[in-house]
Tab-separated table of C-alpha atoms in Angstrom:
chain	number	residue	atom	x	y	z
A	1	MET	CA	-38.108	-0.343	-19.749
A	2	ASP	CA	-35.284	0.701	-22.072
A	3	ALA	CA	-33.752	-2.020	-24.262
A	4	VAL	CA	-30.099	-2.328	-25.190
A	5	ASN	CA	-29.917	-4.292	-28.427
A	6	ASP	CA	-27.490	-6.168	-30.662
A	7	GLN	CA	-25.329	-8.049	-28.162
A	8	ARG	CA	-24.442	-11.445	-29.514
A	9	LEU	CA	-23.391	-12.475	-26.004
A	10	VAL	CA	-24.088	-11.259	-22.473
A	11	VAL	CA	-21.733	-12.374	-19.706
A	12	VAL	CA	-22.967	-11.968	-16.132
A	13	GLY	CA	-20.093	-11.450	-13.712
A	14	CYS	CA	-16.577	-10.004	-13.762
A	15	GLY	CA	-14.556	-12.573	-11.797
A	16	ILE	CA	-12.168	-15.047	-13.375
A	17	ALA	CA	-14.982	-17.061	-14.996
A	18	GLY	CA	-16.685	-14.025	-16.514
A	19	LEU	CA	-13.405	-12.413	-17.560
A	20	SER	CA	-12.209	-15.619	-19.200
A	21	ALA	CA	-15.525	-15.884	-21.029
A	22	ALA	CA	-15.472	-12.251	-22.154
A	23	ASN	CA	-11.879	-12.445	-23.360
A	24	ARG	CA	-12.336	-15.652	-25.309
A	25	ALA	CA	-15.607	-14.494	-26.858
A	26	ALA	CA	-14.052	-11.179	-27.895
A	27	GLU	CA	-11.129	-13.069	-29.420
A	28	LEU	CA	-13.635	-15.055	-31.449
A	29	GLY	CA	-15.183	-11.855	-32.794
A	30	MET	CA	-18.393	-11.792	-30.756
A	31	ASP	CA	-20.074	-8.595	-29.574
A	32	VAL	CA	-19.812	-8.996	-25.796
A	33	THR	CA	-21.391	-7.088	-22.931
A	34	VAL	CA	-20.378	-7.912	-19.360
A	35	LEU	CA	-22.881	-7.094	-16.601
A	36	GLU	CA	-21.181	-6.513	-13.255
A	37	LYS	CA	-23.218	-5.948	-10.109
A	38	SER	CA	-20.512	-4.083	-8.217
A	39	PRO	CA	-19.230	-0.557	-8.857
A	40	LYS	CA	-16.162	-0.367	-11.066
A	41	GLU	CA	-13.765	0.054	-8.160
A	42	LYS	CA	-15.002	-3.209	-6.620
A	43	ARG	CA	-15.065	-5.262	-9.820
A	44	GLY	CA	-13.537	-8.700	-10.036
A	45	GLY	CA	-15.605	-10.578	-7.462
A	46	HIS	CA	-13.640	-12.961	-5.282
A	47	THR	CA	-10.873	-13.083	-7.884
A	48	TRP	CA	-9.717	-9.617	-6.828
A	49	HIS	CA	-9.011	-11.075	-3.365
A	50	SER	CA	-7.453	-14.375	-4.517
A	51	GLU	CA	-3.838	-15.253	-5.162
A	52	SER	CA	-3.150	-18.576	-6.893
A	53	PHE	CA	-4.099	-21.179	-9.477
A	54	ARG	CA	-3.414	-24.874	-9.082
A	55	VAL	CA	-1.923	-25.982	-12.405
A	56	ALA	CA	-0.976	-29.276	-14.014
A	57	SER	CA	2.562	-28.054	-14.637
A	58	THR	CA	3.486	-30.912	-16.982
A	59	GLU	CA	0.955	-29.513	-19.468
A	60	ALA	CA	1.736	-25.797	-19.119
A	61	ASP	CA	4.714	-24.386	-20.990
A	62	LEU	CA	5.276	-21.137	-19.130
A	63	GLU	CA	9.010	-21.113	-19.767
A	64	GLN	CA	8.265	-19.584	-23.153
A	65	TYR	CA	7.015	-16.520	-21.219
A	66	GLY	CA	9.927	-16.495	-18.777
A	67	TYR	CA	8.250	-18.331	-15.883
A	68	GLU	CA	9.327	-21.572	-14.199
A	69	PHE	CA	7.229	-23.754	-11.900
A	70	ASP	CA	8.573	-24.496	-8.444
A	71	ILE	CA	7.099	-28.004	-8.873
A	72	ASN	CA	7.312	-28.999	-12.522
A	73	ASP	CA	6.109	-32.623	-12.425
A	74	TYR	CA	2.523	-32.142	-11.226
A	75	SER	CA	0.414	-33.916	-13.846
A	76	PRO	CA	-3.285	-33.843	-14.790
A	77	ASP	CA	-3.642	-37.270	-13.204
A	78	ASP	CA	-2.089	-35.962	-9.977
A	79	PHE	CA	-4.490	-33.008	-10.021
A	80	TYR	CA	-7.462	-35.271	-10.719
A	81	ALA	CA	-6.478	-37.600	-7.866
A	82	ASP	CA	-6.281	-34.640	-5.464
A	83	ILE	CA	-9.755	-33.427	-6.453
A	84	MET	CA	-11.234	-36.878	-5.945
A	85	LYS	CA	-9.429	-37.428	-2.645
A	86	GLN	CA	-10.442	-34.102	-1.146
A	87	THR	CA	-14.086	-34.477	-2.265
A	88	ASN	CA	-14.329	-38.083	-1.072
A	89	GLY	CA	-14.904	-39.196	-4.647
A	90	ARG	CA	-18.074	-37.145	-5.038
A	91	ALA	CA	-16.832	-34.619	-7.607
A	92	ASP	CA	-18.464	-34.848	-11.017
A	93	ASP	CA	-15.986	-36.896	-13.011
A	94	ASP	CA	-16.444	-35.038	-16.301
A	95	LEU	CA	-16.040	-31.614	-14.705
A	96	ALA	CA	-12.952	-32.655	-12.758
A	97	ARG	CA	-11.328	-34.285	-15.756
A	98	THR	CA	-11.991	-31.242	-17.928
A	99	ILE	CA	-10.364	-28.892	-15.428
A	100	VAL	CA	-7.196	-30.908	-14.981
A	101	ASP	CA	-6.757	-31.469	-18.728
A	102	GLU	CA	-7.444	-27.862	-19.737
A	103	ILE	CA	-5.867	-25.764	-16.981
A	104	GLY	CA	-2.362	-25.931	-18.486
A	105	PRO	CA	-3.338	-24.465	-21.877
A	106	THR	CA	-5.695	-22.038	-20.134
A	107	VAL	CA	-2.927	-20.593	-17.958
A	108	GLU	CA	-0.753	-20.173	-21.053
A	109	TRP	CA	-3.633	-18.315	-22.698
A	110	LEU	CA	-4.159	-16.083	-19.644
A	111	THR	CA	-0.471	-15.198	-19.806
A	112	GLU	CA	-0.907	-14.138	-23.420
A	113	ARG	CA	-3.886	-12.020	-22.342
A	114	GLY	CA	-1.632	-10.021	-19.995
A	115	VAL	CA	-1.769	-11.818	-16.632
A	116	GLU	CA	1.524	-11.674	-14.725
A	117	TRP	CA	2.664	-14.505	-12.474
A	118	ASP	CA	4.877	-14.880	-9.435
A	119	MET	CA	6.168	-18.443	-9.314
A	120	GLU	CA	7.763	-18.313	-5.853
A	121	PRO	CA	5.691	-20.209	-3.241
A	122	LEU	CA	4.245	-17.960	-0.567
A	123	ASN	CA	5.448	-20.200	2.247
A	124	SER	CA	6.933	-23.617	2.943
A	125	GLY	CA	4.686	-26.643	2.633
A	126	TYR	CA	3.412	-26.395	-0.948
A	127	THR	CA	3.217	-29.847	-2.515
A	128	VAL	CA	1.596	-29.044	-5.889
A	129	ALA	CA	2.267	-26.707	-8.802
A	130	ARG	CA	0.915	-23.170	-8.539
A	131	THR	CA	0.986	-19.849	-10.294
A	132	PHE	CA	0.619	-16.909	-7.921
A	133	PHE	CA	-0.799	-13.536	-8.913
A	134	ASP	CA	-1.929	-10.133	-7.721
A	135	GLY	CA	-5.726	-9.949	-7.932
A	136	GLU	CA	-5.869	-6.301	-8.931
A	137	GLN	CA	-3.363	-6.824	-11.745
A	138	LEU	CA	-5.122	-9.915	-13.067
A	139	VAL	CA	-8.574	-8.323	-13.122
A	140	SER	CA	-7.331	-5.067	-14.651
A	141	ALA	CA	-5.302	-6.865	-17.312
A	142	LEU	CA	-8.200	-9.065	-18.399
A	143	VAL	CA	-10.698	-6.191	-18.446
A	144	GLU	CA	-8.295	-4.128	-20.554
A	145	ALA	CA	-7.620	-7.024	-22.936
A	146	ALA	CA	-11.342	-7.634	-23.452
A	147	GLU	CA	-12.097	-3.948	-23.950
A	148	GLU	CA	-9.332	-3.638	-26.533
A	149	GLU	CA	-11.186	-6.232	-28.599
A	150	GLY	CA	-14.515	-4.499	-28.251
A	151	ALA	CA	-16.108	-5.919	-25.111
A	152	THR	CA	-18.291	-3.543	-23.073
A	153	PHE	CA	-18.524	-3.551	-19.272
A	154	GLU	CA	-21.660	-2.292	-17.507
A	155	TYR	CA	-21.054	-1.687	-13.769
A	156	ARG	CA	-23.637	-1.395	-10.973
A	157	THR	CA	-25.846	-3.527	-13.204
A	158	GLU	CA	-27.513	-6.473	-11.511
A	159	ALA	CA	-28.863	-9.244	-13.723
A	160	ARG	CA	-32.245	-10.383	-12.386
A	161	GLU	CA	-34.031	-12.493	-15.002
A	162	LEU	CA	-33.314	-14.453	-18.171
A	163	VAL	CA	-35.400	-13.661	-21.237
A	164	PHE	CA	-36.571	-16.471	-23.543
A	165	GLU	CA	-38.079	-16.527	-27.014
A	166	ASP	CA	-39.397	-19.781	-28.479
A	167	GLY	CA	-37.689	-21.770	-25.740
A	168	GLU	CA	-34.235	-20.258	-26.334
A	169	VAL	CA	-32.351	-17.658	-24.313
A	170	ALA	CA	-32.844	-14.201	-25.802
A	171	GLY	CA	-31.312	-11.888	-23.214
A	172	VAL	CA	-31.213	-10.645	-19.638
A	173	ARG	CA	-33.349	-8.238	-17.639
A	174	ALA	CA	-31.299	-6.233	-15.182
A	175	ARG	CA	-31.340	-3.251	-12.865
A	176	ASN	CA	-28.887	-0.382	-13.081
A	177	ASP	CA	-28.831	3.141	-11.629
A	178	ASP	CA	-31.523	4.231	-14.090
A	179	GLY	CA	-33.909	1.388	-13.297
A	180	GLU	CA	-34.804	-1.704	-15.304
A	181	VAL	CA	-33.032	-2.430	-18.556
A	182	GLU	CA	-33.101	-5.350	-20.977
A	183	PHE	CA	-30.016	-6.645	-22.752
A	184	LYS	CA	-31.000	-8.712	-25.758
A	185	ALA	CA	-28.554	-11.445	-26.765
A	186	ASP	CA	-28.241	-14.656	-28.709
A	187	ALA	CA	-26.529	-16.407	-25.782
A	188	VAL	CA	-25.891	-15.759	-22.086
A	189	ILE	CA	-23.083	-16.935	-19.823
A	190	VAL	CA	-23.841	-16.670	-16.091
A	191	ALA	CA	-20.595	-16.445	-14.121
A	192	ALA	CA	-21.786	-14.396	-11.171
A	193	GLY	CA	-20.183	-16.260	-8.282
A	194	GLY	CA	-21.918	-17.997	-5.395
A	195	TYR	CA	-24.220	-17.175	-2.476
A	196	GLU	CA	-21.691	-16.930	0.357
A	197	SER	CA	-21.909	-13.163	0.887
A	198	SER	CA	-25.610	-13.324	1.773
A	199	GLU	CA	-26.178	-13.411	5.529
A	200	GLU	CA	-29.597	-14.950	4.914
A	201	LYS	CA	-28.224	-17.771	2.743
A	202	ARG	CA	-25.338	-18.510	5.118
A	203	THR	CA	-27.877	-18.918	7.903
A	204	ARG	CA	-30.136	-21.048	5.706
A	205	TYR	CA	-27.447	-23.454	4.555
A	206	TYR	CA	-24.944	-23.510	7.432
A	207	GLY	CA	-26.672	-22.595	10.680
A	208	SER	CA	-28.017	-19.792	12.827
A	209	ASP	CA	-24.631	-18.338	13.797
A	210	TYR	CA	-23.244	-18.144	10.299
A	211	ASP	CA	-24.569	-14.658	9.650
A	212	ALA	CA	-21.558	-13.646	11.775
A	213	MET	CA	-18.959	-15.492	9.687
A	214	LYS	CA	-16.465	-13.296	7.876
A	215	VAL	CA	-16.478	-13.281	4.051
A	216	ARG	CA	-13.009	-13.387	2.534
A	217	GLY	CA	-14.037	-11.909	-0.810
A	218	SER	CA	-16.578	-9.631	-2.460
A	219	ARG	CA	-19.686	-8.533	-0.586
A	220	TYR	CA	-21.633	-8.719	-3.869
A	221	ASN	CA	-21.731	-12.515	-4.271
A	222	THR	CA	-25.221	-13.015	-2.870
A	223	GLY	CA	-26.561	-15.728	-5.154
A	224	GLU	CA	-28.927	-13.965	-7.549
A	225	GLY	CA	-27.076	-15.381	-10.558
A	226	ILE	CA	-27.725	-18.927	-9.388
A	227	GLU	CA	-31.349	-18.122	-8.639
A	228	MET	CA	-31.765	-16.653	-12.111
A	229	VAL	CA	-30.584	-19.899	-13.721
A	230	LEU	CA	-32.758	-22.047	-11.454
A	231	ASP	CA	-35.802	-19.839	-12.109
A	232	ALA	CA	-35.235	-20.436	-15.817
A	233	GLY	CA	-35.497	-24.186	-15.303
A	234	GLY	CA	-31.919	-25.017	-14.353
A	235	ARG	CA	-31.228	-27.834	-11.927
A	236	ALA	CA	-29.816	-27.166	-8.472
A	237	THR	CA	-26.895	-29.442	-7.692
A	238	GLY	CA	-23.929	-29.876	-5.385
A	239	GLN	CA	-23.419	-29.702	-1.644
A	240	TRP	CA	-25.476	-26.690	-0.588
A	241	GLY	CA	-24.464	-27.145	3.040
A	242	GLY	CA	-20.791	-27.356	2.096
A	243	ALA	CA	-18.373	-24.522	1.518
A	244	HIS	CA	-14.769	-23.435	1.266
A	245	MET	CA	-14.343	-22.095	4.803
A	246	ALA	CA	-10.738	-21.258	5.552
A	247	LEU	CA	-8.692	-20.625	8.648
A	248	ILE	CA	-8.142	-16.847	8.722
A	249	ASP	CA	-6.975	-14.067	11.021
A	250	SER	CA	-9.566	-13.296	13.720
A	251	GLU	CA	-9.073	-9.587	13.117
A	252	ALA	CA	-9.956	-9.832	9.415
A	253	PRO	CA	-12.737	-7.453	8.314
A	254	ASP	CA	-16.268	-8.751	7.855
A	255	TYR	CA	-15.919	-8.572	4.051
A	256	GLU	CA	-13.150	-8.294	1.475
A	257	GLY	CA	-10.318	-9.286	3.774
A	258	GLY	CA	-8.767	-11.441	1.086
A	259	ALA	CA	-6.538	-14.335	2.003
A	260	ASN	CA	-5.593	-13.063	5.487
A	261	ARG	CA	-3.164	-15.924	5.403
A	262	VAL	CA	-1.914	-17.632	8.547
A	263	ASP	CA	0.326	-20.354	7.137
A	264	GLY	CA	2.263	-22.984	9.022
A	265	TYR	CA	-0.440	-23.982	11.509
A	266	GLN	CA	0.131	-27.606	10.486
A	267	TYR	CA	3.545	-27.583	12.159
A	268	GLY	CA	2.268	-26.293	15.499
A	269	LEU	CA	-0.853	-26.882	17.600
A	270	LEU	CA	-4.396	-25.533	17.461
A	271	ILE	CA	-5.988	-24.892	20.861
A	272	ASN	CA	-9.611	-23.878	21.474
A	273	ASN	CA	-11.108	-21.744	24.253
A	274	ASP	CA	-11.436	-24.835	26.452
A	275	GLY	CA	-7.677	-25.329	26.197
A	276	GLU	CA	-8.065	-28.440	24.048
A	277	ARG	CA	-6.882	-29.633	20.664
A	278	PHE	CA	-9.760	-30.457	18.288
A	279	PHE	CA	-8.107	-31.309	14.963
A	280	ASP	CA	-5.192	-33.370	13.676
A	281	GLU	CA	-3.037	-30.455	12.570
A	282	GLY	CA	-0.753	-32.816	10.626
A	283	GLU	CA	-3.504	-34.635	8.737
A	284	ASP	CA	-2.299	-33.353	5.356
A	285	ALA	CA	-0.599	-30.437	3.620
A	286	ARG	CA	-2.069	-26.982	4.236
A	287	ALA	CA	-3.621	-26.856	0.758
A	288	HIS	CA	-5.717	-29.905	1.664
A	289	THR	CA	-6.897	-28.882	5.127
A	290	TYR	CA	-7.207	-25.090	5.348
A	291	ALA	CA	-10.495	-24.911	3.416
A	292	LYS	CA	-12.332	-27.250	5.786
A	293	LEU	CA	-10.578	-26.065	8.935
A	294	GLY	CA	-12.338	-22.713	8.954
A	295	ARG	CA	-15.668	-24.398	9.563
A	296	LEU	CA	-14.235	-26.583	12.319
A	297	ILE	CA	-12.802	-23.526	14.066
A	298	PHE	CA	-16.032	-21.558	13.703
A	299	GLU	CA	-17.884	-24.412	15.441
A	300	GLU	CA	-15.554	-24.186	18.441
A	301	PRO	CA	-16.460	-22.064	21.515
A	302	GLY	CA	-16.327	-18.383	20.647
A	303	HIS	CA	-15.782	-19.207	16.953
A	304	GLU	CA	-12.023	-18.941	17.549
A	305	ALA	CA	-8.867	-20.972	18.093
A	306	TYR	CA	-5.194	-20.263	18.790
A	307	ILE	CA	-2.140	-21.394	16.827
A	308	LEU	CA	0.790	-22.219	19.116
A	309	ILE	CA	4.424	-22.732	18.096
A	310	ASP	CA	7.791	-22.505	19.770
A	311	ASP	CA	10.719	-20.450	18.564
A	312	SER	CA	12.144	-23.239	16.386
A	313	LEU	CA	9.181	-23.044	13.997
A	314	THR	CA	9.043	-19.311	13.286
A	315	GLU	CA	10.783	-19.585	9.902
A	316	HIS	CA	7.940	-21.800	8.656
A	317	MET	CA	5.140	-19.432	9.653
A	318	ARG	CA	3.578	-16.639	7.613
A	319	ALA	CA	0.782	-14.306	8.632
A	320	THR	CA	-0.395	-11.340	6.586
A	321	GLY	CA	-2.422	-9.518	9.236
A	322	PRO	CA	-4.215	-7.403	10.280
A	323	GLY	CA	-3.627	-9.300	13.529
A	324	ASP	CA	-0.204	-10.120	14.905
A	325	TRP	CA	1.690	-12.767	16.810
A	326	VAL	CA	1.817	-12.760	20.590
A	327	THR	CA	5.140	-13.827	22.121
A	328	GLY	CA	5.929	-14.917	25.687
A	329	ASP	CA	8.101	-17.096	27.878
A	330	THR	CA	5.312	-19.541	28.765
A	331	VAL	CA	2.515	-21.250	26.840
A	332	GLU	CA	0.005	-20.234	29.487
A	333	GLY	CA	1.050	-16.596	29.276
A	334	VAL	CA	0.763	-16.532	25.497
A	335	LEU	CA	-2.698	-18.113	25.576
A	336	GLU	CA	-3.860	-15.702	28.260
A	337	GLU	CA	-2.702	-12.688	26.237
A	338	LEU	CA	-4.425	-14.054	23.124
A	339	GLY	CA	-7.719	-14.164	25.020
A	340	CYS	CA	-8.044	-17.922	25.489
A	341	GLU	CA	-10.619	-18.640	28.202
A	342	SER	CA	-8.668	-21.626	29.591
A	343	PRO	CA	-4.942	-20.836	29.362
A	344	ALA	CA	-3.867	-23.196	32.154
A	345	GLU	CA	-5.720	-26.106	30.549
A	346	GLY	CA	-4.103	-25.192	27.233
A	347	ALA	CA	-0.646	-25.342	28.810
A	348	GLU	CA	-1.468	-28.816	30.181
A	349	THR	CA	-2.582	-29.904	26.696
A	350	VAL	CA	0.795	-28.828	25.315
A	351	GLU	CA	2.655	-30.735	28.045
A	352	GLU	CA	0.690	-33.910	27.280
A	353	PHE	CA	1.343	-33.438	23.571
A	354	ASN	CA	5.075	-32.979	24.118
A	355	ALA	CA	5.242	-36.197	26.126
A	356	ALA	CA	3.626	-38.106	23.244
A	357	THR	CA	6.186	-37.001	20.617
A	358	ASP	CA	9.337	-38.758	19.484
A	359	PRO	CA	10.230	-37.078	16.200
A	360	GLY	CA	12.763	-38.063	13.618
A	361	GLU	CA	13.866	-35.727	10.843
A	362	PHE	CA	11.443	-32.854	10.293
A	363	ASP	CA	10.480	-32.185	6.649
A	364	PRO	CA	8.079	-29.247	6.227
A	365	ASP	CA	7.580	-29.936	2.507
A	366	SER	CA	6.216	-33.477	2.742
A	367	LEU	CA	4.162	-35.679	5.047
A	368	ASP	CA	7.113	-36.598	7.241
A	369	GLY	CA	5.489	-39.323	9.356
A	370	ASN	CA	6.428	-37.725	12.664
A	371	ARG	CA	3.412	-38.647	14.785
A	372	THR	CA	2.358	-38.783	18.387
A	373	GLU	CA	1.592	-41.987	20.272
A	374	GLY	CA	-0.953	-42.388	23.057
A	375	LEU	CA	-3.133	-39.297	22.673
A	376	GLU	CA	-6.893	-39.398	22.246
A	377	LEU	CA	-6.391	-37.115	19.242
A	378	GLU	CA	-3.110	-38.006	17.548
A	379	LYS	CA	-1.088	-35.733	15.315
A	380	THR	CA	-0.034	-37.766	12.289
A	381	ASN	CA	2.712	-35.596	10.731
A	382	TRP	CA	5.052	-32.838	11.909
A	383	ALA	CA	4.482	-33.764	15.576
A	384	LEU	CA	7.293	-31.711	17.085
A	385	PRO	CA	7.387	-30.904	20.805
A	386	LEU	CA	6.869	-27.255	21.685
A	387	GLU	CA	9.682	-26.813	24.165
A	388	GLU	CA	11.966	-24.051	22.883
A	389	PRO	CA	10.886	-20.658	24.288
A	390	PRO	CA	9.871	-18.031	23.583
A	391	TYR	CA	6.470	-19.301	22.513
A	392	HIS	CA	4.314	-17.646	19.858
A	393	GLY	CA	0.561	-17.612	19.345
A	394	TYR	CA	-1.942	-16.308	16.811
A	395	ARG	CA	-5.721	-15.942	17.145
A	396	VAL	CA	-7.708	-17.348	14.202
A	397	THR	CA	-11.299	-17.894	13.123
A	398	GLY	CA	-13.148	-19.284	10.105
A	399	GLY	CA	-13.968	-17.265	6.994
A	400	ILE	CA	-16.094	-18.314	4.034
A	401	THR	CA	-14.806	-18.153	0.468
A	402	PHE	CA	-17.587	-19.763	-1.547
A	403	GLY	CA	-20.447	-22.236	-1.209
A	404	PHE	CA	-20.450	-25.620	-2.951
A	405	GLY	CA	-24.023	-25.563	-4.280
A	406	GLY	CA	-25.014	-24.140	-7.640
A	407	ALA	CA	-26.544	-24.703	-11.053
A	408	ALA	CA	-25.913	-27.935	-12.924
A	409	THR	CA	-23.684	-27.877	-15.984
A	410	ASP	CA	-21.835	-30.302	-18.214
A	411	GLU	CA	-18.272	-30.435	-19.511
A	412	ARG	CA	-19.295	-28.029	-22.286
A	413	ALA	CA	-20.475	-25.439	-19.726
A	414	ARG	CA	-24.096	-25.784	-20.858
A	415	ALA	CA	-26.750	-25.116	-18.213
A	416	LEU	CA	-28.812	-28.251	-17.633
A	417	ASP	CA	-32.498	-28.427	-16.775
A	418	THR	CA	-33.997	-30.715	-14.141
A	419	ILE	CA	-34.179	-33.590	-16.642
A	420	GLY	CA	-30.545	-33.107	-17.668
A	421	ARG	CA	-31.167	-31.409	-21.021
A	422	PRO	CA	-29.119	-28.362	-22.087
A	423	ILE	CA	-31.064	-25.096	-21.945
A	424	PRO	CA	-30.551	-23.565	-25.411
A	425	GLY	CA	-28.232	-20.583	-25.364
A	426	LEU	CA	-27.539	-20.661	-21.616
A	427	TYR	CA	-24.094	-21.388	-20.155
A	428	VAL	CA	-22.754	-21.279	-16.595
A	429	ALA	CA	-19.220	-21.150	-15.215
A	430	GLY	CA	-17.241	-20.693	-12.012
A	431	ASN	CA	-18.859	-20.646	-8.586
A	432	THR	CA	-22.316	-20.248	-10.115
A	433	THR	CA	-22.078	-23.993	-10.771
A	434	GLY	CA	-22.297	-26.936	-8.391
A	435	GLY	CA	-21.231	-30.540	-8.489
A	436	LEU	CA	-17.464	-30.173	-8.256
A	437	PHE	CA	-16.589	-29.631	-4.580
A	438	PHE	CA	-17.817	-31.672	-1.614
A	439	ASP	CA	-16.693	-31.760	2.043
A	440	ASN	CA	-13.294	-30.213	1.323
A	441	TYR	CA	-11.365	-28.351	-1.332
A	442	PRO	CA	-7.920	-28.707	-2.955
A	443	GLY	CA	-6.431	-25.220	-2.717
A	444	GLY	CA	-6.168	-23.224	-5.945
A	445	THR	CA	-8.786	-25.264	-7.798
A	446	GLY	CA	-11.571	-22.655	-7.697
A	447	LEU	CA	-9.661	-20.264	-9.948
A	448	ALA	CA	-8.789	-23.134	-12.284
A	449	ASN	CA	-12.459	-24.108	-12.448
A	450	GLY	CA	-13.577	-20.579	-13.318
A	451	ALA	CA	-10.910	-19.934	-15.931
A	452	VAL	CA	-11.328	-23.268	-17.718
A	453	PHE	CA	-15.106	-23.232	-17.891
A	454	GLY	CA	-15.366	-19.517	-18.621
A	455	ARG	CA	-13.220	-20.088	-21.677
A	456	ILE	CA	-15.171	-23.174	-22.707
A	457	ALA	CA	-18.492	-21.359	-22.256
A	458	ALA	CA	-17.341	-18.648	-24.669
A	459	GLU	CA	-16.277	-21.180	-27.280
A	460	GLU	CA	-19.517	-23.118	-26.962
A	461	SER	CA	-21.677	-19.985	-27.119
A	462	ALA	CA	-19.799	-18.766	-30.201
A	463	GLU	CA	-20.465	-22.079	-31.921
A	464	TYR	CA	-24.090	-21.980	-30.861
A	465	VAL	CA	-24.571	-18.470	-32.243
A	466	GLU	CA	-22.671	-19.271	-35.441
A	467	GLU	CA	-24.972	-22.210	-36.059
A	468	GLY	CA	-27.907	-19.819	-35.865
A	469	ARG	CA	-29.186	-20.831	-32.438
């Protein structure tokens, strides 16, 4: 085994958590090596395929860089309340509070590191502050910024085992194209993503059919980073059977399809292959339902469902393909062309829904209170009758973004053992961690989590190394 010596810090992973860690550590003058499992052209993990941060806009001064939030009064307390609401109060309080308090300054810092933002919402219906970005630009900019300050990136290099000396982390054993290699270091940050791209782990944690679920991001997030931390004595935590599973285009590829956005479903109806509704489409804003809806759709017959709207709603819809809308003069005809197994029953469901509506003013940007009355499954907002032909339909399925289980950490990004003690010299960040998300997910929070704790992990590891381990 060849040894590569003299790293002060090894970062495992090249997504937003690893890139934030590498950039901050390089800024602080550390010798940094980033180990990335994928080839260079696939670097960036899920971040390459993502598109937005949720930001406490009251604490982020982006106007100094020429950017202006569409929603400028979204506070840390608002952000914290959304995390707690969407996780049914189960999110680790310290982790959640750290994210909401630190994301504003972190986004400012990312801007200074070369990340470019688009502040225009992608579609109607956004109720919180966001910064939007191009994944390729963000990853490339942060790699370049880190390299300019001396960081080294090793691609096609899979970290497999942590090395310890006298109870403290001393490096990482990995595999690259030449075989086994050891990277010695004074501290290690594991930011290697989750386990969602492993067919075996999806089946283990979610069910026998989940090997067939599409993966929205990188094919390389198969969980070895988490296993490495747990094998070193780290504690497993979080909701291992939970995940960010989004509503996506049925024609999305099996891997790396990215967002495959189909926005606006909350204003129309979702029909399954039995011709029935199965979800309150108006339960909440898209950002608070899309990440649990993918699982609900995947559990429906054929793992698919069909969005239906009438012509009055087309301006509020956005789909990025590769599929396309089907248009027709009747609901039954649209459902039949989409491949629904029960188009006549679906048309009856729409008629019953229409009869139960009595809408007032429609407001796509807030919970408008337009609800149905008398249905077994009510729609609680945006309940508009579908009665203005032509009708439009889109075929959707569920795709996984990341799992909710991972290694335990604290608000200082320190890996914790099964007793709750920090493991000396070992830090974890991003989707390698657990304990933050349960049951559901407030959109845009995953990127915030990775950026905030990647940066903190670098600062903590620098302090740890400076103090002489």
